[in-house]
Amino acid sequence: MSLPLLLIAIIALFLLRVPMAFAILGPSLVYLVAEDYTLHLAVRLVMQGINSWPLLAVPLFILVGTVATRTEIADRLYDAALLLLGPLRAGLAYVNIAVSLGFSWMSGAALADAAGIGSIEVNHMRKKGYPAEFSVGLSASSALISPIMPPSIPAVVYASVAAVSTGALFAAAIIPAMLMTFALIVTVFLWSRRRPDLVGDPYSWATTRRAVLRALPPIGAPIIILGGILGGFFTPTEAAGIGALYMLLLALSYRTMKLRDFALIFRDTAVITSQIMLIIGASTLLSWILAREQVPQTVAETLLGLTDNPIVFLLIVNVLLLVCGMLLEPTSALLIITPILLPVAVQFGVDPIQLGSIIIFNLMIGLLTPPMGGVAFVLSSVTGIPVERVFRGAAFYLPAMLVVLLLITYVPALTLWLPAAMGL
Amino acid sequence: MAQDDGRRLVDASEDPGGHLAEENLGGDSNPEILPHSEPWRSIVHAIGVVEQAVGALLLFMIVFLVIALVAQRYLPGANFPWTGEVARLSMVWATFVMAGYLAARDRHIAIHVVDYVLGGRALAAVKLLVNLVVLVTCVVLLYATYQLIESDVGQVTAAGEIPLRLVNAVPIIGFVLTALRAVLWIVLSDIPELTGRKEVAG
């Protein structure tokens, strides 16, 4: 079975709604049979792909995010942001961004952010007269802060594939995530200048102070996780475990959770873990096939034949990644693309840490664009707004995202300064 | 792509045969595919409950073992070198054990664009194809796992000395239960939708 046929079969099955893991596994098994390999190689590679210590951080970070979503933590964050930023003109839009930023320190997945707080944000904004497309587009775009800001699940996966420090990748992502937040704030500010009707709510210091104090304890989770990793106390996996324990104890202290709720939190975490890990396992098999077919070498030769200019190379990489992000699920895309791009990027002098930030940022933008647009589909589902309108709404924020992407692509210091300053 | 959404799911009102049961253990939007005749309905439903319980338990084990690992470093005396290994294996097992649960509720990550483009019987035909692909893939993977177990020569894991035969056998559970759900979707949902028959054998 030829490689192009394999890839066409996989993409065709993707588009026919075959689960991603099976869409990769099915044709890959046919490939192994056609190439006279024993079939048990497939199972061994799939299991090897999942059985990884760095990847063990993934379910633990998912658990942190699930606790934040399932308990009143998200509500507390929302209340505090509402009272702090609500008085501004178009204040609810800033609240939307601020809540996503706060949530991003506890959750490493955009879909969790969109599903967890997306409907609250969008419904509230629509009730106050904000256009539906503007509101849902903002929720979709701000949800992307989660997978970029540490603890980021895509960063854990990239670090595992590229064999780089997860801590350094986490540190590298902080400035891009803050830049993205700032870009969204600027977009909202410029838009709100034409909407004087969106006046803010009255301000009350006493209520605000109470709400802010109520929202403070969850901030302990990112302090433990990032402080533990960057301070050298824990590995990322250990930090994720301690962070999960802290969140569980916090949820227990709220006294609103029953034993059944805890069982559901663990069940939900197992569900998301299985969804992601099956794709990781399947992608490991596909990566092995691509390596056997010398795809990384072919891509490297092709790119080196096209240009020897790092600026042009990075532009090509960005275009390729944006297209991949539109067509592939981010985790599988990360696992397939990273081994192909990393060696050639290093030849062009691109640091693997910076490349990781670029890859993750590009693939996350794909969560907002058709046909895949995972965040758009989830938001459409939880808000009842047709998905075409979610895509249109998100498109309004894409220029801001692309500006940030170009900045992190062509200004390496934005990603490399902080890890270096921290000695990572 | 959809991870948690249930946009095109058949709700209870569209399910006169009653083969799609509502979620029993929480807020999932996706209903579970179940036979509508007893005792099979109860048996398949019980399998789903066990899958959830085992998945949740394995996740709890991961948290416990990782915390135990950290504690070993900072507490004197404690030394259990197998904690990290068992935590990793728990993740592998949870992945496969939950695969059938995901299939039962159509919750595997997939691109759901066709749900918006196609309607009625065309979509049913696509779903039939999807479940056939999943079924065939599971059957081949079952054979591959059997080969893997057969090729084992009594090896054990490095730290916990768990027989590899046992470690490698767990995916079989996931493949069998996923295949079972694919068959149920085909027989109870896809074929009746294509043939226009609502009353189906359970």
Coordinates of N, CA and C in Angstrom, one line a residue, chain B residues 18-179:
Chain B
G18 N -37.1 2.6 21.9 CA -36.5 2.6 23.3 C -35.1 2.0 23.4
H19 N -34.4 1.9 22.3 CA -33.1 1.2 22.4 C -32.0 2.2 22.8
L20 N -32.3 3.5 22.8 CA -31.4 4.4 23.3 C -31.7 4.9 24.7
A21 N -30.9 4.5 25.7 CA -31.3 4.9 27.0 C -30.6 6.2 27.4
E22 N -31.3 6.9 28.3 CA -30.7 8.2 28.8 C -29.5 7.9 29.7
E23 N -28.6 8.8 29.7 CA -27.4 8.7 30.5 C -27.8 8.5 32.0
N24 N -27.1 7.5 32.6 CA -27.5 7.1 33.9 C -26.7 7.8 35.0
L25 N -25.5 8.2 34.6 CA -24.5 8.6 35.7 C -24.0 10.0 35.5
G26 N -24.8 10.9 35.2 CA -24.3 12.2 35.0 C -24.9 13.0 33.8
G27 N -24.2 14.1 33.5 CA -24.8 15.0 32.6 C -24.5 14.8 31.1
D28 N -24.1 13.6 30.7 CA -23.8 13.4 29.3 C -25.0 13.7 28.4
S29 N -24.7 14.4 27.3 CA -25.8 14.7 26.4 C -26.1 13.5 25.5
N30 N -25.1 12.6 25.3 CA -25.3 11.5 24.3 C -26.0 10.3 25.0
P31 N -27.1 9.8 24.4 CA -27.7 8.6 25.0 C -26.9 7.4 24.6
E32 N -27.1 6.3 25.4 CA -26.4 5.1 25.2 C -27.1 4.2 24.3
I33 N -26.4 3.5 23.4 CA -27.1 2.5 22.5 C -27.3 1.2 23.3
L34 N -28.6 0.8 23.4 CA -28.9 -0.4 24.2 C -29.9 -1.2 23.4
P35 N -29.8 -2.6 23.5 CA -30.9 -3.4 23.0 C -32.2 -3.1 23.7
H36 N -33.4 -3.3 23.1 CA -34.6 -3.0 23.8 C -35.3 -4.2 24.4
S37 N -34.7 -5.3 24.3 CA -35.3 -6.5 24.9 C -34.5 -7.0 26.1
E38 N -35.1 -7.4 27.1 CA -34.4 -7.9 28.3 C -34.1 -9.4 28.0
P39 N -33.1 -10.0 28.6 CA -32.2 -9.4 29.6 C -31.0 -8.6 28.9
W40 N -31.0 -8.6 27.6 CA -29.8 -8.0 26.9 C -29.6 -6.5 27.2
R41 N -30.8 -5.8 27.3 CA -30.7 -4.4 27.6 C -30.0 -4.2 29.0
S42 N -30.4 -4.9 30.0 CA -29.8 -4.8 31.3 C -28.4 -5.2 31.3
I43 N -28.1 -6.2 30.6 CA -26.7 -6.7 30.6 C -25.8 -5.6 29.9
V44 N -26.2 -5.1 28.8 CA -25.3 -4.1 28.1 C -25.2 -2.8 28.9
H45 N -26.3 -2.5 29.5 CA -26.3 -1.3 30.4 C -25.4 -1.5 31.6
A46 N -25.4 -2.7 32.2 CA -24.5 -3.0 33.3 C -23.1 -2.9 32.9
I47 N -22.8 -3.4 31.6 CA -21.4 -3.3 31.1 C -21.0 -1.9 31.1
G48 N -21.9 -1.0 30.6 CA -21.6 0.5 30.6 C -21.3 1.0 32.0
V49 N -22.0 0.6 32.9 CA -21.8 1.1 34.3 C -20.5 0.6 34.8
V50 N -20.2 -0.6 34.5 CA -18.9 -1.2 35.0 C -17.7 -0.5 34.3
E51 N -17.9 -0.2 33.0 CA -16.8 0.6 32.3 C -16.6 1.9 33.0
Q52 N -17.6 2.6 33.3 CA -17.5 3.9 33.9 C -16.8 3.8 35.3
A53 N -17.2 2.8 36.1 CA -16.7 2.6 37.4 C -15.2 2.3 37.3
V54 N -14.8 1.4 36.4 CA -13.4 1.0 36.3 C -12.6 2.1 35.8
G55 N -13.1 2.9 34.8 CA -12.4 4.0 34.3 C -12.1 5.1 35.4
A56 N -13.2 5.4 36.2 CA -13.0 6.3 37.3 C -12.0 5.8 38.3
L57 N -12.1 4.5 38.6 CA -11.2 3.9 39.6 C -9.7 4.0 39.2
L58 N -9.5 3.7 37.9 CA -8.2 3.8 37.4 C -7.6 5.2 37.4
L59 N -8.5 6.2 37.1 CA -8.1 7.6 37.2 C -7.7 8.0 38.7
F60 N -8.5 7.5 39.6 CA -8.3 7.7 41.0 C -6.9 7.1 41.4
M61 N -6.7 5.9 40.9 CA -5.4 5.2 41.1 C -4.2 6.1 40.6
I62 N -4.4 6.6 39.4 CA -3.3 7.5 38.8 C -3.0 8.6 39.8
V63 N -4.0 9.3 40.2 CA -3.8 10.5 41.2 C -3.1 10.0 42.4
F64 N -3.6 8.9 43.0 CA -3.1 8.4 44.3 C -1.6 8.0 44.1
L65 N -1.3 7.3 43.0 CA 0.1 6.8 42.8 C 1.1 7.9 42.5
V66 N 0.6 8.9 41.8 CA 1.5 10.0 41.5 C 1.8 10.8 42.8
I67 N 0.8 11.0 43.6 CA 1.0 11.7 44.9 C 1.9 10.8 45.8
A68 N 1.7 9.5 45.7 CA 2.5 8.6 46.5 C 4.0 8.7 46.1
L69 N 4.2 8.9 44.8 CA 5.5 9.0 44.3 C 6.2 10.3 44.8
V70 N 5.4 11.4 44.8 CA 6.0 12.6 45.3 C 6.3 12.5 46.8
A71 N 5.4 11.8 47.5 CA 5.5 11.7 49.0 C 6.8 10.8 49.3
Q72 N 7.1 9.8 48.4 CA 8.2 9.0 48.7 C 9.5 9.8 48.6
R73 N 9.5 10.9 47.8 CA 10.7 11.7 47.7 C 10.9 12.5 48.9
Y74 N 9.8 13.0 49.5 CA 10.0 13.9 50.6 C 9.8 13.3 52.0
L75 N 9.3 12.0 52.0 CA 9.1 11.4 53.3 C 10.2 10.3 53.4
P76 N 10.8 10.2 54.6 CA 11.8 9.2 54.8 C 11.3 7.8 54.9
G77 N 12.0 6.8 54.4 CA 11.6 5.4 54.6 C 10.8 4.8 53.5
A78 N 9.9 5.6 53.0 CA 9.0 5.0 52.0 C 9.7 4.8 50.6
N79 N 9.6 3.6 50.1 CA 10.2 3.4 48.7 C 9.4 2.3 48.0
F80 N 8.6 2.7 47.1 CA 7.9 1.8 46.2 C 8.2 2.1 44.8
P81 N 9.2 1.4 44.2 CA 9.6 1.8 42.9 C 8.6 1.5 41.8
W82 N 7.5 0.8 42.1 CA 6.6 0.4 41.1 C 5.5 1.4 40.9
T83 N 5.4 2.5 41.7 CA 4.3 3.4 41.7 C 4.2 4.1 40.3
G84 N 5.3 4.6 39.8 CA 5.2 5.3 38.5 C 4.8 4.4 37.4
E85 N 5.3 3.1 37.4 CA 5.0 2.2 36.4 C 3.5 1.8 36.4
V86 N 3.0 1.6 37.6 CA 1.5 1.2 37.7 C 0.7 2.4 37.3
A87 N 1.1 3.6 37.6 CA 0.3 4.8 37.2 C 0.2 4.8 35.7
R88 N 1.4 4.6 35.0 CA 1.4 4.6 33.6 C 0.5 3.6 33.0
L89 N 0.6 2.4 33.6 CA -0.2 1.2 33.1 C -1.7 1.5 33.3
S90 N -2.0 2.2 34.4 CA -3.4 2.5 34.7 C -4.0 3.4 33.6
M91 N -3.1 4.4 33.2 CA -3.6 5.2 32.1 C -3.8 4.4 30.8
V92 N -2.9 3.5 30.5 CA -3.1 2.7 29.3 C -4.4 1.9 29.5
W93 N -4.6 1.3 30.6 CA -5.8 0.4 30.8 C -7.1 1.3 30.8
A94 N -7.0 2.5 31.4 CA -8.2 3.4 31.4 C -8.6 3.7 29.9
T95 N -7.6 4.0 29.1 CA -7.8 4.3 27.7 C -8.6 3.2 27.0
F96 N -8.2 2.0 27.2 CA -8.9 0.9 26.5 C -10.2 0.5 27.1
V97 N -10.2 0.5 28.4 CA -11.5 0.2 29.1 C -12.6 1.2 28.7
M98 N -12.3 2.4 28.6 CA -13.3 3.4 28.3 C -13.6 3.5 26.8
A99 N -12.9 2.8 26.0 CA -13.1 2.9 24.5 C -14.6 2.4 24.2
G100 N -15.0 1.4 24.8 CA -16.4 0.9 24.5 C -17.4 1.8 25.0
Y101 N -17.2 2.5 26.2 CA -18.1 3.5 26.7 C -18.3 4.6 25.7
L102 N -17.1 5.1 25.1 CA -17.2 6.1 24.2 C -18.0 5.7 22.9
A103 N -17.7 4.5 22.5 CA -18.5 4.0 21.3 C -20.0 3.9 21.6
A104 N -20.3 3.5 22.8 CA -21.7 3.3 23.1 C -22.5 4.7 23.1
R105 N -21.8 5.8 23.3 CA -22.4 7.1 23.3 C -22.0 8.0 22.1
D106 N -21.3 7.4 21.1 CA -20.9 8.1 20.0 C -20.0 9.3 20.4
R107 N -19.1 9.1 21.4 CA -18.3 10.2 21.9 C -16.8 10.1 21.6
H108 N -16.5 9.2 20.7 CA -15.1 9.2 20.2 C -14.9 10.5 19.4
I109 N -13.7 11.1 19.5 CA -13.5 12.4 18.7 C -13.6 12.1 17.2
A110 N -14.4 12.8 16.6 CA -14.6 12.6 15.1 C -15.1 14.0 14.5
I111 N -14.9 14.1 13.2 CA -15.4 15.3 12.5 C -16.8 15.0 12.2
H112 N -17.7 15.9 12.7 CA -19.2 15.6 12.5 C -19.7 16.5 11.4
V113 N -18.9 16.9 10.4 CA -19.4 17.9 9.4 C -20.5 17.2 8.6
V114 N -20.4 15.9 8.3 CA -21.5 15.3 7.5 C -22.9 15.4 8.2
D115 N -22.9 15.5 9.5 CA -24.1 15.6 10.2 C -24.9 16.8 9.8
Y116 N -24.1 17.9 9.4 CA -24.8 19.1 9.0 C -25.1 19.1 7.5
V117 N -24.3 18.3 6.7 CA -24.5 18.3 5.3 C -25.5 17.3 4.8
L118 N -25.5 16.2 5.4 CA -26.4 15.1 4.9 C -27.6 15.0 5.8
G119 N -28.6 14.4 5.3 CA -29.8 14.2 6.1 C -30.4 12.9 5.9
G120 N -31.2 12.4 6.8 CA -32.0 11.2 6.8 C -31.2 10.0 6.4
R121 N -31.5 9.4 5.3 CA -31.0 8.1 4.9 C -29.5 8.2 4.5
A122 N -29.1 9.3 3.9 CA -27.7 9.4 3.5 C -26.8 9.4 4.7
L123 N -27.3 10.1 5.7 CA -26.5 10.1 7.0 C -26.5 8.8 7.6
A124 N -27.6 8.1 7.6 CA -27.7 6.7 8.1 C -26.7 5.8 7.4
A125 N -26.6 6.0 6.1 CA -25.7 5.1 5.3 C -24.2 5.4 5.7
V126 N -23.9 6.7 5.9 CA -22.6 7.1 6.4 C -22.3 6.5 7.8
K127 N -23.3 6.5 8.6 CA -23.1 6.0 10.0 C -22.9 4.5 10.0
L128 N -23.6 3.9 9.0 CA -23.4 2.4 8.9 C -22.0 2.1 8.5
L129 N -21.5 2.9 7.5 CA -20.1 2.7 7.1 C -19.1 3.0 8.2
V130 N -19.4 4.0 9.0 CA -18.5 4.3 10.2 C -18.5 3.1 11.1
N131 N -19.6 2.6 11.4 CA -19.6 1.5 12.4 C -19.0 0.2 11.8
L132 N -19.2 0.0 10.5 CA -18.5 -1.1 9.9 C -17.0 -1.0 10.0
V133 N -16.5 0.2 9.7 CA -15.0 0.5 9.8 C -14.6 0.2 11.2
V134 N -15.3 0.7 12.2 CA -14.9 0.5 13.6 C -14.9 -1.0 13.9
L135 N -16.0 -1.7 13.5 CA -16.1 -3.1 13.8 C -15.0 -3.9 13.2
V136 N -14.7 -3.7 11.9 CA -13.6 -4.4 11.2 C -12.3 -4.1 11.9
T137 N -12.0 -2.8 12.2 CA -10.8 -2.4 12.8 C -10.6 -3.1 14.2
C138 N -11.7 -3.2 14.9 CA -11.6 -3.8 16.2 C -11.3 -5.3 16.1
V139 N -11.9 -6.0 15.1 CA -11.7 -7.4 14.9 C -10.2 -7.6 14.6
V140 N -9.7 -6.8 13.7 CA -8.3 -7.0 13.3 C -7.4 -6.7 14.5
L141 N -7.7 -5.7 15.3 CA -6.9 -5.4 16.5 C -7.0 -6.5 17.5
L142 N -8.1 -7.1 17.6 CA -8.3 -8.3 18.5 C -7.3 -9.4 18.1
Y143 N -7.3 -9.6 16.8 CA -6.4 -10.7 16.3 C -4.9 -10.3 16.6
A144 N -4.6 -9.0 16.4 CA -3.3 -8.5 16.6 C -2.9 -8.6 18.1
T145 N -3.8 -8.3 18.9 CA -3.5 -8.4 20.4 C -3.3 -9.8 20.8
Y146 N -4.1 -10.7 20.2 CA -3.9 -12.2 20.4 C -2.5 -12.6 20.0
Q147 N -2.1 -12.1 18.9 CA -0.7 -12.4 18.4 C 0.3 -11.9 19.4
L148 N 0.1 -10.7 19.9 CA 1.0 -10.1 20.8 C 1.2 -10.9 22.1
I149 N 0.0 -11.3 22.6 CA 0.0 -12.1 23.8 C 0.7 -13.5 23.5
E150 N 0.4 -14.1 22.4 CA 1.0 -15.4 22.0 C 2.6 -15.3 21.9
S151 N 3.0 -14.1 21.5 CA 4.5 -13.9 21.2 C 5.2 -13.7 22.6
D152 N 4.5 -13.5 23.6 CA 5.1 -13.3 24.9 C 5.8 -14.6 25.4
V153 N 7.0 -14.4 26.0 CA 7.8 -15.5 26.5 C 8.0 -15.4 28.0
G154 N 6.9 -15.0 28.7 CA 7.0 -14.9 30.2 C 7.7 -13.7 30.7
Q155 N 7.7 -12.6 29.9 CA 8.3 -11.4 30.4 C 7.4 -10.7 31.4
V156 N 8.1 -9.9 32.2 CA 7.4 -9.1 33.3 C 7.8 -7.6 33.2
T157 N 7.0 -6.7 33.8 CA 7.4 -5.3 33.7 C 8.6 -5.1 34.6
A158 N 9.3 -4.0 34.4 CA 10.6 -3.8 35.0 C 10.5 -3.6 36.5
A159 N 9.6 -2.8 37.0 CA 9.6 -2.4 38.4 C 8.6 -3.3 39.2
G160 N 7.3 -3.4 38.7 CA 6.3 -4.1 39.4 C 6.3 -5.6 39.1
E161 N 7.0 -6.0 38.2 CA 7.1 -7.5 37.8 C 5.7 -8.0 37.5
I162 N 4.9 -7.2 36.8 CA 3.6 -7.6 36.3 C 3.8 -8.4 35.0
P163 N 3.2 -9.5 34.9 CA 3.3 -10.3 33.6 C 2.9 -9.4 32.4
L164 N 3.7 -9.4 31.4 CA 3.3 -8.6 30.2 C 2.1 -9.1 29.5
R165 N 1.9 -10.5 29.7 CA 0.8 -11.1 29.1 C -0.5 -10.5 29.6
L166 N -0.5 -10.2 30.9 CA -1.7 -9.5 31.6 C -1.8 -8.1 31.1
V167 N -0.7 -7.4 31.0 CA -0.7 -6.0 30.6 C -1.3 -5.9 29.2
N168 N -0.8 -6.8 28.3 CA -1.2 -6.7 26.9 C -2.6 -7.2 26.7
A169 N -3.2 -7.9 27.7 CA -4.5 -8.5 27.5 C -5.6 -7.5 27.6
V170 N -5.3 -6.4 28.4 CA -6.4 -5.4 28.7 C -7.0 -4.8 27.4
P171 N -6.2 -4.4 26.4 CA -6.9 -3.8 25.2 C -8.0 -4.7 24.6
I172 N -7.8 -6.0 24.9 CA -8.9 -6.9 24.3 C -10.3 -6.5 24.8
I173 N -10.3 -6.2 26.1 CA -11.6 -5.7 26.7 C -12.2 -4.5 25.9
G174 N -11.3 -3.6 25.7 CA -11.7 -2.4 24.9 C -12.2 -2.7 23.5
F175 N -11.4 -3.5 22.8 CA -11.8 -3.9 21.4 C -13.1 -4.6 21.4
V176 N -13.3 -5.6 22.3 CA -14.5 -6.4 22.3 C -15.7 -5.5 22.6
L177 N -15.6 -4.7 23.6 CA -16.7 -3.8 24.0 C -17.0 -2.8 22.9
T178 N -16.0 -2.3 22.2 CA -16.2 -1.3 21.2 C -16.9 -2.0 20.0
A179 N -16.4 -3.2 19.7 CA -17.0 -4.0 18.6 C -18.5 -4.3 18.9

